[in-house]
XYZ file of C-alpha atoms in Angstrom:
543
model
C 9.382 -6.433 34.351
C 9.050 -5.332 37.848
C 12.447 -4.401 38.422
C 11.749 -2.138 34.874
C 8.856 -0.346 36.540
C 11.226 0.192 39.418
C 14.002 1.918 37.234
C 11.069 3.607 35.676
C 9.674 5.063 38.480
C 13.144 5.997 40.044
C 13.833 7.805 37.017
C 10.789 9.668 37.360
C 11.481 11.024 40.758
C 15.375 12.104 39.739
C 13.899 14.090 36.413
C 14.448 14.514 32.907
C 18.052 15.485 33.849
C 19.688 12.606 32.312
C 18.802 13.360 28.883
C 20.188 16.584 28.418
C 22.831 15.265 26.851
C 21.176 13.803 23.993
C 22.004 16.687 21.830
C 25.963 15.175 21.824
C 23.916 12.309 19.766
C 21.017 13.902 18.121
C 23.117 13.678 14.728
C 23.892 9.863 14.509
C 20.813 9.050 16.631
C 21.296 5.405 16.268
C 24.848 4.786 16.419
C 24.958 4.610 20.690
C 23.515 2.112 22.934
C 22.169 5.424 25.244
C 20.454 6.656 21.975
C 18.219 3.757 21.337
C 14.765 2.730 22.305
C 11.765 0.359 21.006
C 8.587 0.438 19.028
C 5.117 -0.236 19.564
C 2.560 -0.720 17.050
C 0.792 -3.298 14.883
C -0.193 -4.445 11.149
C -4.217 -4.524 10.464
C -5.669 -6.959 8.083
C -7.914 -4.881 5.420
C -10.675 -7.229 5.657
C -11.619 -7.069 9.618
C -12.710 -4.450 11.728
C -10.335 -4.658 15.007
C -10.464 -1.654 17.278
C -6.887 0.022 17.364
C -7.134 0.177 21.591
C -7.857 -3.328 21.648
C -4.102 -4.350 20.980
C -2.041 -1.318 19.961
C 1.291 -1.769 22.459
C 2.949 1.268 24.282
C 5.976 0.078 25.244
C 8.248 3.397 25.267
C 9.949 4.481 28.423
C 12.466 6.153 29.999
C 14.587 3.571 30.361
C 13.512 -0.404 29.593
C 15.252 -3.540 30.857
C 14.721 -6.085 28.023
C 15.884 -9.460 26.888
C 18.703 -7.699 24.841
C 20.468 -5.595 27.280
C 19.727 -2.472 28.355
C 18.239 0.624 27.111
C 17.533 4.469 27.325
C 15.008 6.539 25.147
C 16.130 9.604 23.770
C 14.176 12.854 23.272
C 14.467 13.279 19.624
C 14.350 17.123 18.427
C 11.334 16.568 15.587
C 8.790 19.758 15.585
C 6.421 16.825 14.645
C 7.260 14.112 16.908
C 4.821 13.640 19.613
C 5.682 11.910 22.783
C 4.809 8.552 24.025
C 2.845 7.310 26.524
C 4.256 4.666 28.990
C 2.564 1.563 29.722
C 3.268 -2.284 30.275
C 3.013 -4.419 27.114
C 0.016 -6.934 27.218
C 1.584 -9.567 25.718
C 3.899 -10.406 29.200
C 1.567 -13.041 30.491
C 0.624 -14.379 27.553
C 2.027 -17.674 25.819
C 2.342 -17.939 22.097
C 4.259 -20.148 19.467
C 7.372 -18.590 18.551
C 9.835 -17.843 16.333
C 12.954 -17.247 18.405
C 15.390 -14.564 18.194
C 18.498 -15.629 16.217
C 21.797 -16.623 18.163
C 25.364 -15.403 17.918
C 26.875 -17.076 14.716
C 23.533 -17.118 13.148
C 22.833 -15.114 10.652
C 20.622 -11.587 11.653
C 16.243 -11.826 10.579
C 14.548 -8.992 8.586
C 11.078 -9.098 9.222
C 8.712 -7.020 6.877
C 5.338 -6.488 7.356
C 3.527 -6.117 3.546
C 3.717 -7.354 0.191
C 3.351 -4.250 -1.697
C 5.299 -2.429 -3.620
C 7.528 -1.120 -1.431
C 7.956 -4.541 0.812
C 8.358 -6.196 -2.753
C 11.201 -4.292 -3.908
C 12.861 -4.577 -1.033
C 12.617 -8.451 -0.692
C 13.424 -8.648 -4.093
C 16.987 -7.246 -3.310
C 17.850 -8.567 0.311
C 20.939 -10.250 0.062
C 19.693 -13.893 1.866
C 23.355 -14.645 1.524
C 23.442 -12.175 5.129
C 20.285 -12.125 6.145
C 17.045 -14.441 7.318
C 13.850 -12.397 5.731
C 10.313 -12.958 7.380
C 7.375 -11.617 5.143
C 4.138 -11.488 6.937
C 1.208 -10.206 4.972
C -2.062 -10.878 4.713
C -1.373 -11.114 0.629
C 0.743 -13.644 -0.487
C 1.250 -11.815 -3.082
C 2.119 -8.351 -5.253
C -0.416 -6.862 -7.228
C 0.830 -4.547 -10.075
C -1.835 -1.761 -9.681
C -1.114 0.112 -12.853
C -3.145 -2.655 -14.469
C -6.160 -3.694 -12.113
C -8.199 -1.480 -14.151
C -8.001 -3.736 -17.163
C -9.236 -6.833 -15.170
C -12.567 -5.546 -14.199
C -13.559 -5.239 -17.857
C -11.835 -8.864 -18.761
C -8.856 -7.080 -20.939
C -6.289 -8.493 -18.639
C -6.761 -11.676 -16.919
C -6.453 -11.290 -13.283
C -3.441 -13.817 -12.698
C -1.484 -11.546 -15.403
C -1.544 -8.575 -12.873
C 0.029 -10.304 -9.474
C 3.016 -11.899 -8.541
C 3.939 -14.351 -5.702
C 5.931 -12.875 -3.088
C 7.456 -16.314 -2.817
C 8.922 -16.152 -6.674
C 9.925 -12.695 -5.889
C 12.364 -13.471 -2.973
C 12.227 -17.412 -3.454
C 14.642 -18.178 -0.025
C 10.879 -17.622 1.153
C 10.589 -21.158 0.173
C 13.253 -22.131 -0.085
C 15.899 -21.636 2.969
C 15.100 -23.088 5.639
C 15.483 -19.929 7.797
C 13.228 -17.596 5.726
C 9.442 -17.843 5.711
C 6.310 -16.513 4.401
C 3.494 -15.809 6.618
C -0.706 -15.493 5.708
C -1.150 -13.015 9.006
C -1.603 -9.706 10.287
C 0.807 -8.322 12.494
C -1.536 -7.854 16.034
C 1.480 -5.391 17.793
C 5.105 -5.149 18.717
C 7.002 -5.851 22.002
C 10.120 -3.089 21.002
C 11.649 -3.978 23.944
C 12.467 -7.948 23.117
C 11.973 -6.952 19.530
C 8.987 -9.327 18.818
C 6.307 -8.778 16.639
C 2.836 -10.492 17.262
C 0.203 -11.676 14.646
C -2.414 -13.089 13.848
C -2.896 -15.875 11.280
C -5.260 -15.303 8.244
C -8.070 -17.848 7.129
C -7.575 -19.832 10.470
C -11.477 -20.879 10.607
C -10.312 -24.443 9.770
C -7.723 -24.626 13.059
C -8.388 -25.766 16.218
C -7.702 -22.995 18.473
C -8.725 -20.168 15.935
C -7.676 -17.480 16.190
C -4.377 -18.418 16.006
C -1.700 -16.031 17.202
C 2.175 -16.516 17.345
C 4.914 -14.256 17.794
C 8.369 -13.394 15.602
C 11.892 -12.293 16.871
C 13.724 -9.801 14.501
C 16.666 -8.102 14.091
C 15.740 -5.635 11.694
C 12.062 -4.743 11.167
C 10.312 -3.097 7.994
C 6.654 -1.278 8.142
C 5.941 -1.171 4.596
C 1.905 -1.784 5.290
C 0.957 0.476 2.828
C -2.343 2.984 3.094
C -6.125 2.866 3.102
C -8.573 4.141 0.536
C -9.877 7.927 1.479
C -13.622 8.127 2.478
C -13.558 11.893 4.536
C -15.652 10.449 6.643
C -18.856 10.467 4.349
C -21.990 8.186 5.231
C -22.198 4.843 2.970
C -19.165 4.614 1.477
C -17.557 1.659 3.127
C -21.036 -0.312 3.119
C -22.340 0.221 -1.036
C -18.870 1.733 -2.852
C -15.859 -0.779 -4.407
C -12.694 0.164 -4.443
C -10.068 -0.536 -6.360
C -6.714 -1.538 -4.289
C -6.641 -5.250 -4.914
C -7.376 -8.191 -7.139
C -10.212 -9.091 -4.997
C -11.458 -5.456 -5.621
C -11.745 -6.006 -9.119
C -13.355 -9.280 -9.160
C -16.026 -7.936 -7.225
C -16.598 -5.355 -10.180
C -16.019 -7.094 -12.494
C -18.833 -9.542 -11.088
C -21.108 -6.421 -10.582
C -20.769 -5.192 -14.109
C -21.532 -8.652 -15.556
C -24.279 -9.695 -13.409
C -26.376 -5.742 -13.897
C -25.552 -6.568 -17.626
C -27.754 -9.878 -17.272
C -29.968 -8.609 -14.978
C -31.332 -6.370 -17.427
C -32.226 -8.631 -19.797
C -34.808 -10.218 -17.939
C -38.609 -9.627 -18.672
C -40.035 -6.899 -16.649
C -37.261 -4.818 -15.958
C -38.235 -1.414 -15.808
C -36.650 1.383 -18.516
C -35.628 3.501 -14.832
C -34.700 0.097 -13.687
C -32.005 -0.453 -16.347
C -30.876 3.450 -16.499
C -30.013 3.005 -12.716
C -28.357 -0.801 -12.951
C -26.022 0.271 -16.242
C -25.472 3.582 -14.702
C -21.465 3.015 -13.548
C -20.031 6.090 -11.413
C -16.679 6.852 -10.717
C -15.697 9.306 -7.805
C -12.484 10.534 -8.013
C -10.649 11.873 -11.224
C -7.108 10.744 -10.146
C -5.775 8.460 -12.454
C -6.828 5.064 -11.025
C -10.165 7.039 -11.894
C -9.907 7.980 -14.945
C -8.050 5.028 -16.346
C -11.027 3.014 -14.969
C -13.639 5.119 -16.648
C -11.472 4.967 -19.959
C -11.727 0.635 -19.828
C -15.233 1.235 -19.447
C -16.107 3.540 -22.200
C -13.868 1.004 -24.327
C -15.921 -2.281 -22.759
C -18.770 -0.506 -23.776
C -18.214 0.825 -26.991
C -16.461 -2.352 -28.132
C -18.411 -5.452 -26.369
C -21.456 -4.423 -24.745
C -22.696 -3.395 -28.393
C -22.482 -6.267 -29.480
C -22.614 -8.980 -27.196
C -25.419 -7.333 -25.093
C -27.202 -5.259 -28.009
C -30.869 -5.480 -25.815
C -29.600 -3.264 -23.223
C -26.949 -1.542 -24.744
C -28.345 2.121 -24.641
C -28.548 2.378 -21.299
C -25.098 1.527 -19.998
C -23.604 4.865 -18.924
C -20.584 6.268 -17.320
C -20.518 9.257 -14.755
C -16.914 10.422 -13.203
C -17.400 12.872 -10.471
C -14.674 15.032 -8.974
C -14.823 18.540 -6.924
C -12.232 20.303 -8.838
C -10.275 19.141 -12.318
C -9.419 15.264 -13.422
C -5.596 15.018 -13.538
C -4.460 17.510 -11.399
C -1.175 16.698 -11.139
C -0.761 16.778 -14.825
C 0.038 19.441 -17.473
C -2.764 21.521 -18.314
C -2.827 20.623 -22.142
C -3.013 16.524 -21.039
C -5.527 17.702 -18.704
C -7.783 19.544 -21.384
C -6.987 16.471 -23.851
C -7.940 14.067 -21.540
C -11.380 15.905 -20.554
C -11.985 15.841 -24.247
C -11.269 12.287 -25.410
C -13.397 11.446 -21.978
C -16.138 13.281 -23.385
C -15.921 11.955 -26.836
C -15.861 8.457 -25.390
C -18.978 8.670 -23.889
C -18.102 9.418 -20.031
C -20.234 12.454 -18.412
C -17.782 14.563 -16.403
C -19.745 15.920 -13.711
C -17.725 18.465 -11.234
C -19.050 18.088 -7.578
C -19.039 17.053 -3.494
C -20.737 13.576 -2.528
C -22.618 14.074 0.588
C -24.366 10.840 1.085
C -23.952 7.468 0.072
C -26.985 5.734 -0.545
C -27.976 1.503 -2.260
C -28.824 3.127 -4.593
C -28.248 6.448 -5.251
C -25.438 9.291 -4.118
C -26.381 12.701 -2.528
C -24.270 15.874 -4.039
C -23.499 18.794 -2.132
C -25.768 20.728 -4.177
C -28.997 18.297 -3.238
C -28.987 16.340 -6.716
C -29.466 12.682 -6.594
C -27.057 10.141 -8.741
C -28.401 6.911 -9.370
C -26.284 4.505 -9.812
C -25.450 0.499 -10.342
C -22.079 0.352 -9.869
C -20.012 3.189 -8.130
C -16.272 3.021 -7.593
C -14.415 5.151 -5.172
C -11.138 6.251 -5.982
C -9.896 9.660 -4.285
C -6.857 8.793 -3.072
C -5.500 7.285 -0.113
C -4.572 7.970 3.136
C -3.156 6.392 6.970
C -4.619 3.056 7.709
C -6.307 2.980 11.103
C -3.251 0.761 12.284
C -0.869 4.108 11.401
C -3.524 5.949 13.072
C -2.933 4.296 16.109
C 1.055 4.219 16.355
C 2.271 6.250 19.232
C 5.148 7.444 16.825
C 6.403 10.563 15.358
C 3.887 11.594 12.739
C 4.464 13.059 9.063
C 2.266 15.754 7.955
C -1.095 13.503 6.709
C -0.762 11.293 9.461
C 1.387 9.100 7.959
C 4.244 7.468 10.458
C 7.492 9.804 10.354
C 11.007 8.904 9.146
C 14.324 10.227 8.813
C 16.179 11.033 5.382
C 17.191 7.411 6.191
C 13.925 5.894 6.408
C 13.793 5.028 10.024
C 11.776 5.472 12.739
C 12.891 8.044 14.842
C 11.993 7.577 18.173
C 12.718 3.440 17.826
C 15.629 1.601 17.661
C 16.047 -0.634 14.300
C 12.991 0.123 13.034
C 12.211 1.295 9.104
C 8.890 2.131 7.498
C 8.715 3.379 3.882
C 5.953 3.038 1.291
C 2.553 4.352 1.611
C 2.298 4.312 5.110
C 6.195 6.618 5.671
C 7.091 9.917 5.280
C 8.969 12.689 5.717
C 9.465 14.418 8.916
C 11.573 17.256 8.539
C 11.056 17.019 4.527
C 7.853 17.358 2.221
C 5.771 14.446 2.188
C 6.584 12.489 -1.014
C 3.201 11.654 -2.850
C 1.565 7.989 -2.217
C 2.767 6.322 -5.933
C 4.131 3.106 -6.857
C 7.179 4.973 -8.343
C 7.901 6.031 -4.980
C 7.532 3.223 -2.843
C 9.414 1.228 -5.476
C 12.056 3.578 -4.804
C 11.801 3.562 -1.014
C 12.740 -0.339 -1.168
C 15.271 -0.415 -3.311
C 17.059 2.385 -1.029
C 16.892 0.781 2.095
C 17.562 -2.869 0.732
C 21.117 -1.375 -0.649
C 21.534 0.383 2.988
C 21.181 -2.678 4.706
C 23.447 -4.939 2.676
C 25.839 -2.907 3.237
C 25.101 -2.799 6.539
C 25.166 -6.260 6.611
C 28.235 -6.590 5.029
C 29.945 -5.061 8.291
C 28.501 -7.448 10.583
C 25.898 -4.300 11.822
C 22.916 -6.625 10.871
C 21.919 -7.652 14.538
C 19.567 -6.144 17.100
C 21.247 -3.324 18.300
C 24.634 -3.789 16.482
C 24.942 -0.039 14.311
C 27.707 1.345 15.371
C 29.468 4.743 14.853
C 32.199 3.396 12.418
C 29.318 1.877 9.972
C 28.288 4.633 7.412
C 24.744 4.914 6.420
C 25.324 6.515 3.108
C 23.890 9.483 1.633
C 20.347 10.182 2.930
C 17.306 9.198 0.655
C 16.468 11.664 -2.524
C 13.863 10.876 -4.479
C 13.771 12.250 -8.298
C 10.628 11.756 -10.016
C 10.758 10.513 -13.455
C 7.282 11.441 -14.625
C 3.328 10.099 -14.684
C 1.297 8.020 -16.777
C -2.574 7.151 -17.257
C -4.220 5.511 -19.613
C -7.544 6.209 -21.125
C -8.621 3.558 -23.241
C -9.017 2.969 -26.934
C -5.311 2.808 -27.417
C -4.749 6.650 -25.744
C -2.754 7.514 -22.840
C -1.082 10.617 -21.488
C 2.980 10.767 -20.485
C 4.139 13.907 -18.615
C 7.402 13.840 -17.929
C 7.831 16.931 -16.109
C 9.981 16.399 -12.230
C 7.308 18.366 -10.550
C 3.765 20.380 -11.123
C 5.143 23.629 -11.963
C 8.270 22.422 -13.149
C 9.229 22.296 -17.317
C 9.324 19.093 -19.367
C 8.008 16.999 -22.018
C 4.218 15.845 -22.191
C 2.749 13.622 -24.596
C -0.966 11.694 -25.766
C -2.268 9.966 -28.016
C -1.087 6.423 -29.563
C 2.746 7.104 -28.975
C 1.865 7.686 -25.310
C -0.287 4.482 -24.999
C 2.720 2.393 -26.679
C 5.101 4.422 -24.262
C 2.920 3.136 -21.280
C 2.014 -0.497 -22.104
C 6.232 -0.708 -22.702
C 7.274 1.236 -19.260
C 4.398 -0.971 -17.139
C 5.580 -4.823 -19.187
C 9.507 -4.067 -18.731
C 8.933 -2.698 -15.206
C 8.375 -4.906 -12.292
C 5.720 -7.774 -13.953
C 7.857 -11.086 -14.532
C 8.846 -12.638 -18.083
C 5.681 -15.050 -17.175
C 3.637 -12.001 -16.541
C 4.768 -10.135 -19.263
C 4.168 -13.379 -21.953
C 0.165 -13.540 -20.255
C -0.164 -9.472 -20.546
C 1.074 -9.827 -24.427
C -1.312 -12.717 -24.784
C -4.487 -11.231 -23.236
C -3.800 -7.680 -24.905
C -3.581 -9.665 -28.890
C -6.629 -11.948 -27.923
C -8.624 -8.878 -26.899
C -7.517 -7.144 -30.075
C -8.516 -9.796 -32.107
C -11.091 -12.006 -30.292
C -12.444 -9.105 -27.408
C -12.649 -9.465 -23.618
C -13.153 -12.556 -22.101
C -16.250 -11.906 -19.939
C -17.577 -15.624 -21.195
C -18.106 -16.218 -16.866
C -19.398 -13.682 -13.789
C -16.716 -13.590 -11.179
């Protein structure tokens, strides 16, 4: 590395001359060795609190010597793209087990950092036949989100709802080459194309924490986002979420134990107003759909299998402006309705505080509460947050019509966490990460398929294909006792048919079994949806 800060520094005192002819490759930034440059950056597991200075890598230069050749950065002409600041990675000294970079006459490694839906998708479709895939996650598996709802109330069983990400690419486990790994990525050395993590649940080793590195060829941010909190006092300490299976156990365990608590001697009436009292912030449709199970748990089980307590349980959804936004304005109206009807409270309004036991309202009201759910949307994880990259409008990192990373050299992000930088920002949904993957898996076989899988291999003469164009086909909620809404329309202001009632719910229990859940998951979704027809939720346990 010292005779890189030399170049560096000598290309300091000659200027910024030597770029100017970037523009000759500003079109096909990727398909010249001049034109390339690395990545820093890392992957944050969701359940610890790691400051982003403490290992966030800046590796971007004018011009790096690294273990594959030799390199130059290019100026790329974003309005958005904000330049990086030069430093020496941290990682130089340091000595870690490793998974080393592949040979000549092996084949090239695709390393992907997530296991939602967008990582999913694309592992699902990575032809192992050309490539060695690396997952590392701190998930090892997929959770089909369209249905977490259900599990907090015991209509679904949890196991129904996730998938393996080893049964969903299974050379995972299978080829000797490919692996799964339990870790969080820690950062990225762009310039010998490593990636360094950090192993999850490693209490029981030795030398915890355990950290190793991993050599790719090809590398794909699909880390997904982070739940929205604007900031507001007590959120992260006294609200759930509801992003993940073990999200909805923890309600589910919530709802059950309040339930019990309340039957106890001595409970107070304003006691058991405040422990059944279950409030949603957030009228998207993770929000809605959630308040919808509810009203149906309680209208349909708490009556009768709680019947001491039963007229206090409550539900209170809270949003500042109208539930279903994005939706037609008659599906709107019709869901506010059969809400209403059902027993939820629809209260418009701003939290200010978050308390134990109790939220604050912009207006000064108080909300007591048992339970209380967040859902407002999502937004950049503090490990986006802390990429030196080009950024998207939101925050999120920036990408090409391609999907890749502009300012790095065979680099992709898409999902969640990607978007757009000379495009609108597509919206964060499962339909369009889904569609992310299965975009860049197909670029990348073919890619493959003319031996431009390697570090640093595109060349001019390999196509890309047409750019990414994503066509939406339509959204979906449910709202409980056998209701949903379908709109169908390709944008807000745009024409199209929109449906409720029965014929919708039918529509969306089909689209979400045929979709992306496994035959196995769709025979234990069948199975738990007749037995809670018949028999009602299983909530015989807490947890």
């Amino acid at each position: 590395m010292a005779l890189a800060r030399i170049a560096r520094n000598g290309y300091r005192r000659s200027g910024s001359s030597a770029m100017a002819n970037y523009a000759n490759c500003e079109k096909d930034f990727i398909s010249e060795d001049r034109c390339r440059s690395p990545i820093g950056g890392f992957f944050t597991h969701p359940h610890k609190n790691i400051p982003a200075s403490g290992y966030t890598i800046r590796t971007l230069s004018n011009s790096n010597f690294g273990s594959r050749g030799i390199r130059t950065t290019p100026h790329y002409q974003f309005a958005n793209a904000e330049r990086v600041a030069e430093s020496d990675s941290e990682y130089e000294s340091t000595k870690y087990p490793t998974l080393e970079a592949t040979k000549p006459g092996q084949k090239p490694r695709v390393v992907v950092l997530g296991s939602g839906w967008a990582a999913c998708r694309f592992l699902k479709g990575i032809d192992t036949r050309l490539y060695d895939v690396v997952c590392i996650s701190p998930r090892n598996h997929m959770v089909f989100t369209p249905l977490l709802a259900s599990t907090c109330v015991g209509t679904l069983e949890f196991r129904s709802v996730v998938e393996p990400v080893t049964q969903i690419q299974t050379a995972l486990a299978n080829d000797p080459n490919s692996y799964f790994f339990l870790a969080s990525c820690t950062g990225i050395d762009s310039d010998k194309h490593e990636v360094y993590c950090e192993a999850v649940g490693d209490d029981g080793l030795a030398n915890a924490p355990y950290h190793f590195k991993v050599a790719y060829d090809k590398l794909v941010i699909a880390s997904g986002a982070e739940a929205l909190t604007f900031g507001i006092k007590g959120v992260k300490e006294h609200a759930f979420f509801l992003r993940d299976v073990t999200h909805a156990q923890d309600i589910r365990k919530r709802l059950l134990l309040n339930l019990m608590l309340c039957e106890n001697p001595g409970i107070s009436e304003e006691e058991k107003e405040r422990l059944l009292h279950c409030v949603v912030i957030g009228g998207g449709p993770t929000g809605v759909e959630f308040s919808g199970e509810l009203s149906d748990f309680i209208m349909r089980d708490v009556r009768q299998r709680y019947a001491h307590v039963k007229n206090y349980m409550k539900v209170t959804l809270i949003e500042a402006n109208e539930i279903l936004s994005s939706f037609d304005l008659g599906l709107r109206k019709y869901a506010s309705k059969h809400l209403t009807k059902c027993g939820v409270r629809l209260v418009t309004g701003v939290v200010k505080e978050v308390h134990p036991n109790k939220i604050v309202l912009s207006d000064g009201s108080d909300v007591p509460y048992g339970l209380l759910v967040w859902s407002t949307g999502v937004g950049p994880s503090e490990f986006v947050k802390s990429l030196q990259f080009p950024k998207a409008p939101g925050g999120r990192i920036g990408v090409d019509e391609w999907l890749r990373v502009p300012t790095v050299e065979d680099v992709f992000a898409l999902g969640d966490c990607a978007g757009f930088l000379e495009k609108p920002v597509l919206p964060a949904l499962a339909q369009v990460a889904e569609r992310e993957g299965k975009y860049l898996v197909e670029m990348l076989n073919r890619i493959g398929k003319q031996n431009g899988g390697k570090a640093l291999s595109l060349k001019k003469d390999i196509p890309l294909g047409d750019p990414f164009v994503y066509k939406h086909l339509g959204s979906m909620a449910s709202m409980g006792r056998y209701k949903a809404l379908v709109d169908l329309r390709q944008s807000k202001d745009a024409e199209g048919i929109s449906l409720a009632g029965f014929v919708s719910w039918f529509i969306w229990r089909s689209a979400y079994l045929t979709r992306v859940i496994s035959w196995r998951n769709r025979f234990y979704v069948a199975i738990n949806w007749a037995t809670t027809l018949v028999f009602g939720r299983d909530n015989s346990r807490i947890g």
